[in-house]
Amino acid sequence: MTDVSRLPAVVAENWDWQMRGACRGMDAAVFFHFDNERGLVRRHREESAKEICSRCPVRAECLEHAVSTEETYGIWGGLGEDALRRLIAAKRRSPGPE
Ligand code: SF4
């Protein structure tokens, strides 16, 4: 079963940013890899996603969401999975004020 305990409460303000994302309405396959994807195919897909993120008005909100919910699958806030894992690990080591 999926653990949803880290997801924000179902309150419109917590999710409203998603309505303004540059990726809204796009094919999610640009942002999420398929099984066993690797090499140039993976790199090109990730570069395409990051280019979209680079002009997104809610990039900061998207990244904050990914880190706070410990989301490591896909491209979020312009970062790939390795970068997200590093940020999440750093936050766990030094959580700071809530
Ligand atoms: S930062 Fe990227 S993944 Fe996040 S909402 Fe914007 S376009 Fe979508």
JSON list of C-alpha atoms and ligand atoms in Angstrom, two decimals:
[
{"chain": "A", "resi": 1, "resn": "MET", "atom": "CA", "xyz": [0.00, 0.00, 0.00]},
{"chain": "A", "resi": 2, "resn": "THR", "atom": "CA", "xyz": [1.24, 3.51, -0.76]},
{"chain": "A", "resi": 3, "resn": "ASP", "atom": "CA", "xyz": [2.37, 5.54, 2.25]},
{"chain": "A", "resi": 4, "resn": "VAL", "atom": "CA", "xyz": [0.59, 8.89, 2.02]},
{"chain": "A", "resi": 5, "resn": "SER", "atom": "CA", "xyz": [1.57, 10.09, 5.49]},
{"chain": "A", "resi": 6, "resn": "ARG", "atom": "CA", "xyz": [4.02, 12.69, 4.13]},
{"chain": "A", "resi": 7, "resn": "LEU", "atom": "CA", "xyz": [1.54, 14.19, 1.70]},
{"chain": "A", "resi": 8, "resn": "PRO", "atom": "CA", "xyz": [0.10, 17.63, 2.53]},
{"chain": "A", "resi": 9, "resn": "ALA", "atom": "CA", "xyz": [-3.43, 17.79, 3.87]},
{"chain": "A", "resi": 10, "resn": "VAL", "atom": "CA", "xyz": [-6.14, 17.91, 1.23]},
{"chain": "A", "resi": 11, "resn": "VAL", "atom": "CA", "xyz": [-6.49, 21.66, 1.35]},
{"chain": "A", "resi": 12, "resn": "ALA", "atom": "CA", "xyz": [-6.58, 23.68, -1.87]},
{"chain": "A", "resi": 13, "resn": "GLU", "atom": "CA", "xyz": [-3.69, 25.97, -0.83]},
{"chain": "A", "resi": 14, "resn": "ASN", "atom": "CA", "xyz": [-1.40, 22.96, -0.44]},
{"chain": "A", "resi": 15, "resn": "TRP", "atom": "CA", "xyz": [-1.97, 21.82, -4.00]},
{"chain": "A", "resi": 16, "resn": "ASP", "atom": "CA", "xyz": [-2.89, 25.00, -5.88]},
{"chain": "A", "resi": 17, "resn": "TRP", "atom": "CA", "xyz": [0.64, 25.45, -7.24]},
{"chain": "A", "resi": 18, "resn": "GLN", "atom": "CA", "xyz": [0.18, 22.35, -9.38]},
{"chain": "A", "resi": 19, "resn": "MET", "atom": "CA", "xyz": [-2.46, 24.18, -11.39]},
{"chain": "A", "resi": 20, "resn": "ARG", "atom": "CA", "xyz": [0.18, 26.71, -12.47]},
{"chain": "A", "resi": 21, "resn": "GLY", "atom": "CA", "xyz": [3.00, 24.34, -13.41]},
{"chain": "A", "resi": 22, "resn": "ALA", "atom": "CA", "xyz": [4.55, 24.67, -16.86]},
{"chain": "A", "resi": 23, "resn": "CYS", "atom": "CA", "xyz": [4.06, 20.91, -17.21]},
{"chain": "A", "resi": 24, "resn": "ARG", "atom": "CA", "xyz": [0.30, 21.08, -16.71]},
{"chain": "A", "resi": 25, "resn": "GLY", "atom": "CA", "xyz": [-1.43, 19.09, -19.43]},
{"chain": "A", "resi": 26, "resn": "MET", "atom": "CA", "xyz": [1.81, 17.65, -20.78]},
{"chain": "A", "resi": 27, "resn": "ASP", "atom": "CA", "xyz": [2.59, 13.97, -21.13]},
{"chain": "A", "resi": 28, "resn": "ALA", "atom": "CA", "xyz": [3.82, 12.78, -17.72]},
{"chain": "A", "resi": 29, "resn": "ALA", "atom": "CA", "xyz": [6.19, 10.39, -19.48]},
{"chain": "A", "resi": 30, "resn": "VAL", "atom": "CA", "xyz": [8.52, 13.38, -20.03]},
{"chain": "A", "resi": 31, "resn": "PHE", "atom": "CA", "xyz": [8.99, 13.64, -16.25]},
{"chain": "A", "resi": 32, "resn": "PHE", "atom": "CA", "xyz": [8.90, 9.99, -15.17]},
{"chain": "A", "resi": 33, "resn": "HIS", "atom": "CA", "xyz": [11.10, 7.25, -16.59]},
{"chain": "A", "resi": 34, "resn": "PHE", "atom": "CA", "xyz": [9.86, 3.90, -17.73]},
{"chain": "A", "resi": 35, "resn": "ASP", "atom": "CA", "xyz": [11.30, 0.64, -16.39]},
{"chain": "A", "resi": 36, "resn": "ASN", "atom": "CA", "xyz": [14.91, 0.05, -17.41]},
{"chain": "A", "resi": 37, "resn": "GLU", "atom": "CA", "xyz": [15.24, 3.38, -19.20]},
{"chain": "A", "resi": 38, "resn": "ARG", "atom": "CA", "xyz": [18.90, 4.42, -19.35]},
{"chain": "A", "resi": 39, "resn": "GLY", "atom": "CA", "xyz": [21.65, 5.93, -21.44]},
{"chain": "A", "resi": 40, "resn": "LEU", "atom": "CA", "xyz": [20.97, 8.60, -24.03]},
{"chain": "A", "resi": 41, "resn": "VAL", "atom": "CA", "xyz": [17.21, 8.02, -24.02]},
{"chain": "A", "resi": 42, "resn": "ARG", "atom": "CA", "xyz": [17.09, 8.76, -20.33]},
{"chain": "A", "resi": 43, "resn": "ARG", "atom": "CA", "xyz": [19.43, 11.73, -20.55]},
{"chain": "A", "resi": 44, "resn": "HIS", "atom": "CA", "xyz": [17.47, 13.33, -23.39]},
{"chain": "A", "resi": 45, "resn": "ARG", "atom": "CA", "xyz": [14.14, 12.85, -21.63]},
{"chain": "A", "resi": 46, "resn": "GLU", "atom": "CA", "xyz": [15.52, 14.35, -18.41]},
{"chain": "A", "resi": 47, "resn": "GLU", "atom": "CA", "xyz": [17.00, 17.31, -20.28]},
{"chain": "A", "resi": 48, "resn": "SER", "atom": "CA", "xyz": [13.64, 17.95, -21.94]},
{"chain": "A", "resi": 49, "resn": "ALA", "atom": "CA", "xyz": [11.88, 17.86, -18.57]},
{"chain": "A", "resi": 50, "resn": "LYS", "atom": "CA", "xyz": [14.44, 20.12, -16.91]},
{"chain": "A", "resi": 51, "resn": "GLU", "atom": "CA", "xyz": [14.13, 22.63, -19.75]},
{"chain": "A", "resi": 52, "resn": "ILE", "atom": "CA", "xyz": [10.38, 22.81, -19.11]},
{"chain": "A", "resi": 53, "resn": "CYS", "atom": "CA", "xyz": [11.02, 23.21, -15.37]},
{"chain": "A", "resi": 54, "resn": "SER", "atom": "CA", "xyz": [13.51, 26.01, -16.01]},
{"chain": "A", "resi": 55, "resn": "ARG", "atom": "CA", "xyz": [10.67, 28.27, -17.19]},
{"chain": "A", "resi": 56, "resn": "CYS", "atom": "CA", "xyz": [8.10, 27.12, -14.66]},
{"chain": "A", "resi": 57, "resn": "PRO", "atom": "CA", "xyz": [6.57, 29.78, -12.38]},
{"chain": "A", "resi": 58, "resn": "VAL", "atom": "CA", "xyz": [6.13, 27.32, -9.50]},
{"chain": "A", "resi": 59, "resn": "ARG", "atom": "CA", "xyz": [9.49, 25.61, -9.60]},
{"chain": "A", "resi": 60, "resn": "ALA", "atom": "CA", "xyz": [10.29, 26.47, -5.96]},
{"chain": "A", "resi": 61, "resn": "GLU", "atom": "CA", "xyz": [6.93, 25.15, -4.73]},
{"chain": "A", "resi": 62, "resn": "CYS", "atom": "CA", "xyz": [7.37, 21.98, -6.76]},
{"chain": "A", "resi": 63, "resn": "LEU", "atom": "CA", "xyz": [10.83, 21.33, -5.34]},
{"chain": "A", "resi": 64, "resn": "GLU", "atom": "CA", "xyz": [9.66, 22.04, -1.80]},
{"chain": "A", "resi": 65, "resn": "HIS", "atom": "CA", "xyz": [6.83, 19.56, -2.27]},
{"chain": "A", "resi": 66, "resn": "ALA", "atom": "CA", "xyz": [9.18, 16.87, -3.56]},
{"chain": "A", "resi": 67, "resn": "VAL", "atom": "CA", "xyz": [11.61, 17.31, -0.68]},
{"chain": "A", "resi": 68, "resn": "SER", "atom": "CA", "xyz": [8.94, 17.53, 2.03]},
{"chain": "A", "resi": 69, "resn": "THR", "atom": "CA", "xyz": [7.15, 14.41, 0.76]},
{"chain": "A", "resi": 70, "resn": "GLU", "atom": "CA", "xyz": [10.45, 12.66, 0.01]},
{"chain": "A", "resi": 71, "resn": "GLU", "atom": "CA", "xyz": [9.51, 12.16, -3.62]},
{"chain": "A", "resi": 72, "resn": "THR", "atom": "CA", "xyz": [12.40, 10.63, -5.53]},
{"chain": "A", "resi": 73, "resn": "TYR", "atom": "CA", "xyz": [10.69, 9.29, -8.63]},
{"chain": "A", "resi": 74, "resn": "GLY", "atom": "CA", "xyz": [10.85, 11.61, -11.60]},
{"chain": "A", "resi": 75, "resn": "ILE", "atom": "CA", "xyz": [11.84, 15.20, -12.24]},
{"chain": "A", "resi": 76, "resn": "TRP", "atom": "CA", "xyz": [10.54, 17.70, -9.68]},
{"chain": "A", "resi": 77, "resn": "GLY", "atom": "CA", "xyz": [11.42, 21.37, -9.47]},
{"chain": "A", "resi": 78, "resn": "GLY", "atom": "CA", "xyz": [14.01, 20.94, -12.19]},
{"chain": "A", "resi": 79, "resn": "LEU", "atom": "CA", "xyz": [15.97, 18.29, -10.31]},
{"chain": "A", "resi": 80, "resn": "GLY", "atom": "CA", "xyz": [16.48, 14.66, -11.18]},
{"chain": "A", "resi": 81, "resn": "GLU", "atom": "CA", "xyz": [16.28, 11.67, -8.89]},
{"chain": "A", "resi": 82, "resn": "ASP", "atom": "CA", "xyz": [19.91, 11.69, -7.69]},
{"chain": "A", "resi": 83, "resn": "ALA", "atom": "CA", "xyz": [19.76, 15.38, -6.79]},
{"chain": "A", "resi": 84, "resn": "LEU", "atom": "CA", "xyz": [16.42, 14.87, -5.01]},
{"chain": "A", "resi": 85, "resn": "ARG", "atom": "CA", "xyz": [17.86, 12.00, -2.97]},
{"chain": "A", "resi": 86, "resn": "ARG", "atom": "CA", "xyz": [20.82, 14.16, -1.94]},
{"chain": "A", "resi": 87, "resn": "LEU", "atom": "CA", "xyz": [18.54, 17.04, -0.89]},
{"chain": "A", "resi": 88, "resn": "ILE", "atom": "CA", "xyz": [16.24, 14.74, 1.07]},
{"chain": "A", "resi": 89, "resn": "ALA", "atom": "CA", "xyz": [19.20, 13.09, 2.82]},
{"chain": "A", "resi": 90, "resn": "ALA", "atom": "CA", "xyz": [20.61, 16.52, 3.69]},
{"chain": "A", "resi": 91, "resn": "LYS", "atom": "CA", "xyz": [17.25, 17.60, 5.09]},
{"chain": "A", "resi": 92, "resn": "ARG", "atom": "CA", "xyz": [17.06, 14.46, 7.22]},
{"chain": "A", "resi": 93, "resn": "ARG", "atom": "CA", "xyz": [20.53, 15.19, 8.62]},
{"chain": "A", "resi": 94, "resn": "SER", "atom": "CA", "xyz": [19.66, 18.81, 9.31]},
{"chain": "A", "resi": 95, "resn": "PRO", "atom": "CA", "xyz": [15.87, 19.24, 9.42]},
{"chain": "A", "resi": 96, "resn": "GLY", "atom": "CA", "xyz": [15.87, 22.87, 10.57]},
{"chain": "A", "resi": 97, "resn": "PRO", "atom": "CA", "xyz": [12.80, 24.67, 11.90]},
{"chain": "A", "resi": 98, "resn": "GLU", "atom": "CA", "xyz": [9.36, 23.49, 10.75]},
{"chain": "B", "resi": 1, "resn": "SF4", "atom": "S1", "xyz": [8.95, 22.60, -11.76]},
{"chain": "B", "resi": 1, "resn": "SF4", "atom": "FE1", "xyz": [8.79, 21.16, -13.47]},
{"chain": "B", "resi": 1, "resn": "SF4", "atom": "S2", "xyz": [7.75, 19.33, -12.65]},
{"chain": "B", "resi": 1, "resn": "SF4", "atom": "FE2", "xyz": [7.44, 21.04, -11.20]},
{"chain": "B", "resi": 1, "resn": "SF4", "atom": "S3", "xyz": [5.46, 21.94, -11.76]},
{"chain": "B", "resi": 1, "resn": "SF4", "atom": "FE3", "xyz": [7.06, 23.07, -12.84]},
{"chain": "B", "resi": 1, "resn": "SF4", "atom": "S4", "xyz": [7.30, 22.11, -14.83]},
{"chain": "B", "resi": 1, "resn": "SF4", "atom": "FE4", "xyz": [6.16, 20.69, -13.53]}
]
